[in-house]
């Protein structure tokens, strides 16, 4: 007996007000971790994350996520090479690109007009901060502005993160 229970075929679970749907789900009774593999879709009222793998620590409320595609709101998209959910209110995206017009969508063309690339974006809903590290702002795939570390917050612009709307503006 390994203490690992596996469900093959699509499974649905709820996790911290998120709905998770996955092709394969494993629960390890020893580590208390849930492993979701294959066509993983995590959704809540603010958007959804699509990935191929995710590990959730049920005792810590933390999760590690593989390569992600994220949609929040009508015209707001991000993709990252990996992500971490820390507790219920923090998410960190690694090697991430954010744009309002995702490549391949109707009306967007082959490349978005603008995008922000960063080595890391950290969102904390406790204080409302959105921190970009090593950010590059691109216009038509040409980097035009570099910022080492930026905290974004302003009442006039909104970037919808996975958790909730967050005010944003460049602060140098």
mmCIF file of C-alpha atoms in Angstrom:
data_model
loop_
_atom_site.group_PDB
_atom_site.id
_atom_site.type_symbol
_atom_site.label_atom_id
_atom_site.label_comp_id
_atom_site.label_asym_id
_atom_site.label_seq_id
_atom_site.Cartn_x
_atom_site.Cartn_y
_atom_site.Cartn_z
ATOM 1 C CA UNK A 1 0.000 0.000 0.000
ATOM 2 C CA UNK A 2 1.627 3.270 -1.166
ATOM 3 C CA UNK A 3 -0.956 5.629 0.346
ATOM 4 C CA UNK A 4 -1.552 7.202 -3.067
ATOM 5 C CA UNK A 5 -5.069 7.298 -4.443
ATOM 6 C CA UNK A 6 -5.440 7.979 -8.173
ATOM 7 C CA UNK A 7 -8.419 9.083 -10.231
ATOM 8 C CA UNK A 8 -8.069 8.722 -14.011
ATOM 9 C CA UNK A 9 -10.571 10.440 -16.266
ATOM 10 C CA UNK A 10 -11.690 13.957 -15.558
ATOM 11 C CA UNK A 11 -12.018 14.885 -11.885
ATOM 12 C CA UNK A 12 -13.451 18.054 -10.354
ATOM 13 C CA UNK A 13 -12.489 19.411 -6.922
ATOM 14 C CA UNK A 14 -12.912 22.712 -5.070
ATOM 15 C CA UNK A 15 -9.836 24.306 -3.498
ATOM 16 C CA UNK A 16 -9.916 27.696 -1.673
ATOM 17 C CA UNK A 17 -12.927 28.926 -3.682
ATOM 18 C CA UNK A 18 -11.218 27.712 -6.856
ATOM 19 C CA UNK A 19 -12.618 24.955 -9.022
ATOM 20 C CA UNK A 20 -10.047 22.536 -10.358
ATOM 21 C CA UNK A 21 -10.683 20.137 -13.251
ATOM 22 C CA UNK A 22 -8.004 17.694 -14.338
ATOM 23 C CA UNK A 23 -7.503 14.550 -16.369
ATOM 24 C CA UNK A 24 -5.567 12.688 -13.638
ATOM 25 C CA UNK A 25 -5.704 13.382 -9.917
ATOM 26 C CA UNK A 26 -3.540 11.796 -7.226
ATOM 27 C CA UNK A 27 -3.770 12.225 -3.475
ATOM 28 C CA UNK A 28 -0.822 11.170 -1.317
ATOM 29 C CA UNK A 29 -2.049 10.350 2.201
ATOM 30 C CA UNK A 30 1.518 10.531 3.555
ATOM 31 C CA UNK A 31 2.473 14.009 2.277
ATOM 32 C CA UNK A 32 -1.142 15.282 2.072
ATOM 33 C CA UNK A 33 -0.440 16.591 -1.431
ATOM 34 C CA UNK A 34 -2.763 16.615 -4.394
ATOM 35 C CA UNK A 35 -1.115 16.186 -7.790
ATOM 36 C CA UNK A 36 -3.147 17.232 -10.831
ATOM 37 C CA UNK A 37 -1.853 16.176 -14.264
ATOM 38 C CA UNK A 38 -3.015 16.649 -17.828
ATOM 39 C CA UNK A 39 -5.302 19.472 -18.995
ATOM 40 C CA UNK A 40 -5.553 21.105 -15.576
ATOM 41 C CA UNK A 41 -8.008 24.008 -15.440
ATOM 42 C CA UNK A 42 -8.282 26.150 -12.296
ATOM 43 C CA UNK A 43 -11.068 28.738 -12.274
ATOM 44 C CA UNK A 44 -12.773 31.218 -10.000
ATOM 45 C CA UNK A 45 -14.822 34.393 -10.469
ATOM 46 C CA UNK A 46 -11.700 36.346 -11.564
ATOM 47 C CA UNK A 47 -10.486 34.091 -14.364
ATOM 48 C CA UNK A 48 -8.823 30.786 -15.065
ATOM 49 C CA UNK A 49 -5.400 29.160 -15.232
ATOM 50 C CA UNK A 50 -4.641 26.342 -17.658
ATOM 51 C CA UNK A 51 -1.605 24.122 -17.105
ATOM 52 C CA UNK A 52 -0.434 20.532 -17.520
ATOM 53 C CA UNK A 53 0.562 19.944 -13.892
ATOM 54 C CA UNK A 54 -0.024 21.297 -10.412
ATOM 55 C CA UNK A 55 0.893 20.161 -6.892
ATOM 56 C CA UNK A 56 -1.260 21.398 -3.989
ATOM 57 C CA UNK A 57 -0.164 21.120 -0.371
ATOM 58 C CA UNK A 58 -3.456 20.606 1.470
ATOM 59 C CA UNK A 59 -1.944 21.380 4.882
ATOM 60 C CA UNK A 60 -0.192 24.596 3.799
ATOM 61 C CA UNK A 61 -2.612 25.934 1.149
ATOM 62 C CA UNK A 62 0.425 26.353 -1.136
ATOM 63 C CA UNK A 63 0.664 25.115 -4.705
ATOM 64 C CA UNK A 64 3.285 24.851 -7.428
ATOM 65 C CA UNK A 65 2.121 25.104 -11.006
ATOM 66 C CA UNK A 66 3.873 24.208 -14.258
ATOM 67 C CA UNK A 67 3.789 26.257 -17.447
ATOM 68 C CA UNK A 68 0.612 28.356 -17.375
ATOM 69 C CA UNK A 69 -1.810 30.255 -19.551
ATOM 70 C CA UNK A 70 -3.978 32.655 -17.571
ATOM 71 C CA UNK A 71 -7.064 34.610 -18.559
ATOM 72 C CA UNK A 72 -8.485 37.239 -16.236
ATOM 73 C CA UNK A 73 -11.374 39.293 -17.463
ATOM 74 C CA UNK A 74 -12.442 40.006 -21.018
ATOM 75 C CA UNK A 75 -9.123 41.154 -22.552
ATOM 76 C CA UNK A 76 -6.391 40.294 -20.100
ATOM 77 C CA UNK A 77 -3.939 37.424 -20.603
ATOM 78 C CA UNK A 78 -0.672 36.138 -19.149
ATOM 79 C CA UNK A 79 1.554 33.151 -19.690
ATOM 80 C CA UNK A 80 4.384 31.974 -17.464
ATOM 81 C CA UNK A 81 6.894 29.174 -17.331
ATOM 82 C CA UNK A 82 5.850 28.325 -13.755
ATOM 83 C CA UNK A 83 3.871 29.742 -10.849
ATOM 84 C CA UNK A 84 3.391 29.430 -7.104
ATOM 85 C CA UNK A 85 0.271 30.033 -5.057
ATOM 86 C CA UNK A 86 1.184 30.900 -1.468
ATOM 87 C CA UNK A 87 -1.759 30.580 0.854
ATOM 88 C CA UNK A 88 -5.026 31.993 -0.361
ATOM 89 C CA UNK A 89 -3.869 35.486 -1.271
ATOM 90 C CA UNK A 90 -0.486 35.413 -3.019
ATOM 91 C CA UNK A 91 0.606 34.251 -6.448
ATOM 92 C CA UNK A 92 4.067 34.444 -8.020
ATOM 93 C CA UNK A 93 4.497 34.003 -11.773
ATOM 94 C CA UNK A 94 7.968 33.203 -13.168
ATOM 95 C CA UNK A 95 9.188 34.202 -16.650
ATOM 96 C CA UNK A 96 5.869 35.819 -17.451
ATOM 97 C CA UNK A 97 4.326 37.849 -20.292
ATOM 98 C CA UNK A 98 1.164 39.935 -19.849
ATOM 99 C CA UNK A 99 -0.946 41.534 -22.606
ATOM 100 C CA UNK A 100 -4.487 42.608 -23.425
ATOM 101 C CA UNK A 101 -4.549 40.876 -26.814
ATOM 102 C CA UNK A 102 -3.379 37.272 -26.949
ATOM 103 C CA UNK A 103 -1.713 36.006 -30.112
ATOM 104 C CA UNK A 104 -4.095 34.056 -32.315
ATOM 105 C CA UNK A 105 -7.332 35.575 -31.005
ATOM 106 C CA UNK A 106 -9.688 37.217 -33.483
ATOM 107 C CA UNK A 107 -8.677 40.844 -34.043
ATOM 108 C CA UNK A 108 -5.279 40.440 -32.355
ATOM 109 C CA UNK A 109 -3.131 39.410 -35.295
ATOM 110 C CA UNK A 110 0.020 37.351 -35.022
ATOM 111 C CA UNK A 111 1.563 39.485 -32.296
ATOM 112 C CA UNK A 112 0.083 41.789 -29.641
ATOM 113 C CA UNK A 113 0.557 45.556 -30.002
ATOM 114 C CA UNK A 114 2.111 45.684 -26.530
ATOM 115 C CA UNK A 115 3.123 43.311 -23.764
ATOM 116 C CA UNK A 116 5.010 43.346 -20.493
ATOM 117 C CA UNK A 117 7.592 40.649 -19.900
ATOM 118 C CA UNK A 118 9.125 40.051 -16.466
ATOM 119 C CA UNK A 119 11.319 37.510 -14.731
ATOM 120 C CA UNK A 120 8.783 37.496 -11.886
ATOM 121 C CA UNK A 121 5.438 39.058 -11.021
ATOM 122 C CA UNK A 122 4.238 38.800 -7.432
ATOM 123 C CA UNK A 123 0.666 39.685 -6.459
ATOM 124 C CA UNK A 124 -0.371 40.029 -2.832
ATOM 125 C CA UNK A 125 -4.071 40.684 -2.202
ATOM 126 C CA UNK A 126 -3.435 41.557 1.468
ATOM 127 C CA UNK A 127 -1.800 44.865 0.552
ATOM 128 C CA UNK A 128 -2.957 45.014 -3.085
ATOM 129 C CA UNK A 129 0.595 45.133 -4.421
ATOM 130 C CA UNK A 130 1.677 43.881 -7.815
ATOM 131 C CA UNK A 131 5.481 43.734 -8.093
ATOM 132 C CA UNK A 132 7.262 43.226 -11.435
ATOM 133 C CA UNK A 133 10.937 42.169 -11.357
ATOM 134 C CA UNK A 134 13.176 42.804 -14.384
ATOM 135 C CA UNK A 135 10.275 44.070 -16.467
ATOM 136 C CA UNK A 136 10.479 44.859 -20.188
ATOM 137 C CA UNK A 137 7.707 46.743 -21.932
ATOM 138 C CA UNK A 138 7.395 45.768 -25.591
ATOM 139 C CA UNK A 139 5.689 47.583 -28.472
ATOM 140 C CA UNK A 140 5.222 45.360 -31.535
ATOM 141 C CA UNK A 141 7.734 42.841 -30.091
ATOM 142 C CA UNK A 142 10.417 45.528 -29.664
ATOM 143 C CA UNK A 143 11.575 46.162 -26.079
ATOM 144 C CA UNK A 144 11.217 49.910 -25.443
ATOM 145 C CA UNK A 145 11.406 50.295 -21.667
ATOM 146 C CA UNK A 146 13.254 48.387 -18.936
ATOM 147 C CA UNK A 147 12.437 48.472 -15.209
ATOM 148 C CA UNK A 148 14.449 46.452 -12.671
ATOM 149 C CA UNK A 149 11.745 46.325 -10.001
ATOM 150 C CA UNK A 150 8.375 48.050 -10.133
ATOM 151 C CA UNK A 151 5.474 48.234 -7.727
ATOM 152 C CA UNK A 152 2.232 48.965 -9.522
ATOM 153 C CA UNK A 153 -0.665 50.764 -7.865
ATOM 154 C CA UNK A 154 -2.958 53.579 -9.075
ATOM 155 C CA UNK A 155 -6.694 54.173 -8.924
ATOM 156 C CA UNK A 156 -7.030 54.955 -12.656
ATOM 157 C CA UNK A 157 -5.665 51.796 -14.290
ATOM 158 C CA UNK A 158 -6.654 48.230 -13.501
ATOM 159 C CA UNK A 159 -4.858 44.976 -14.206
ATOM 160 C CA UNK A 160 -7.085 42.057 -13.339
ATOM 161 C CA UNK A 161 -5.042 39.469 -11.544
ATOM 162 C CA UNK A 162 -6.185 35.965 -10.876
ATOM 163 C CA UNK A 163 -7.381 36.851 -7.387
ATOM 164 C CA UNK A 164 -9.119 40.225 -7.786
ATOM 165 C CA UNK A 165 -8.863 43.577 -9.614
ATOM 166 C CA UNK A 166 -5.669 45.381 -8.591
ATOM 167 C CA UNK A 167 -4.965 49.066 -9.206
ATOM 168 C CA UNK A 168 -1.781 49.573 -11.252
ATOM 169 C CA UNK A 169 0.579 52.331 -12.473
ATOM 170 C CA UNK A 170 4.354 52.580 -12.888
ATOM 171 C CA UNK A 171 6.209 53.725 -9.801
ATOM 172 C CA UNK A 172 9.955 54.096 -10.336
#
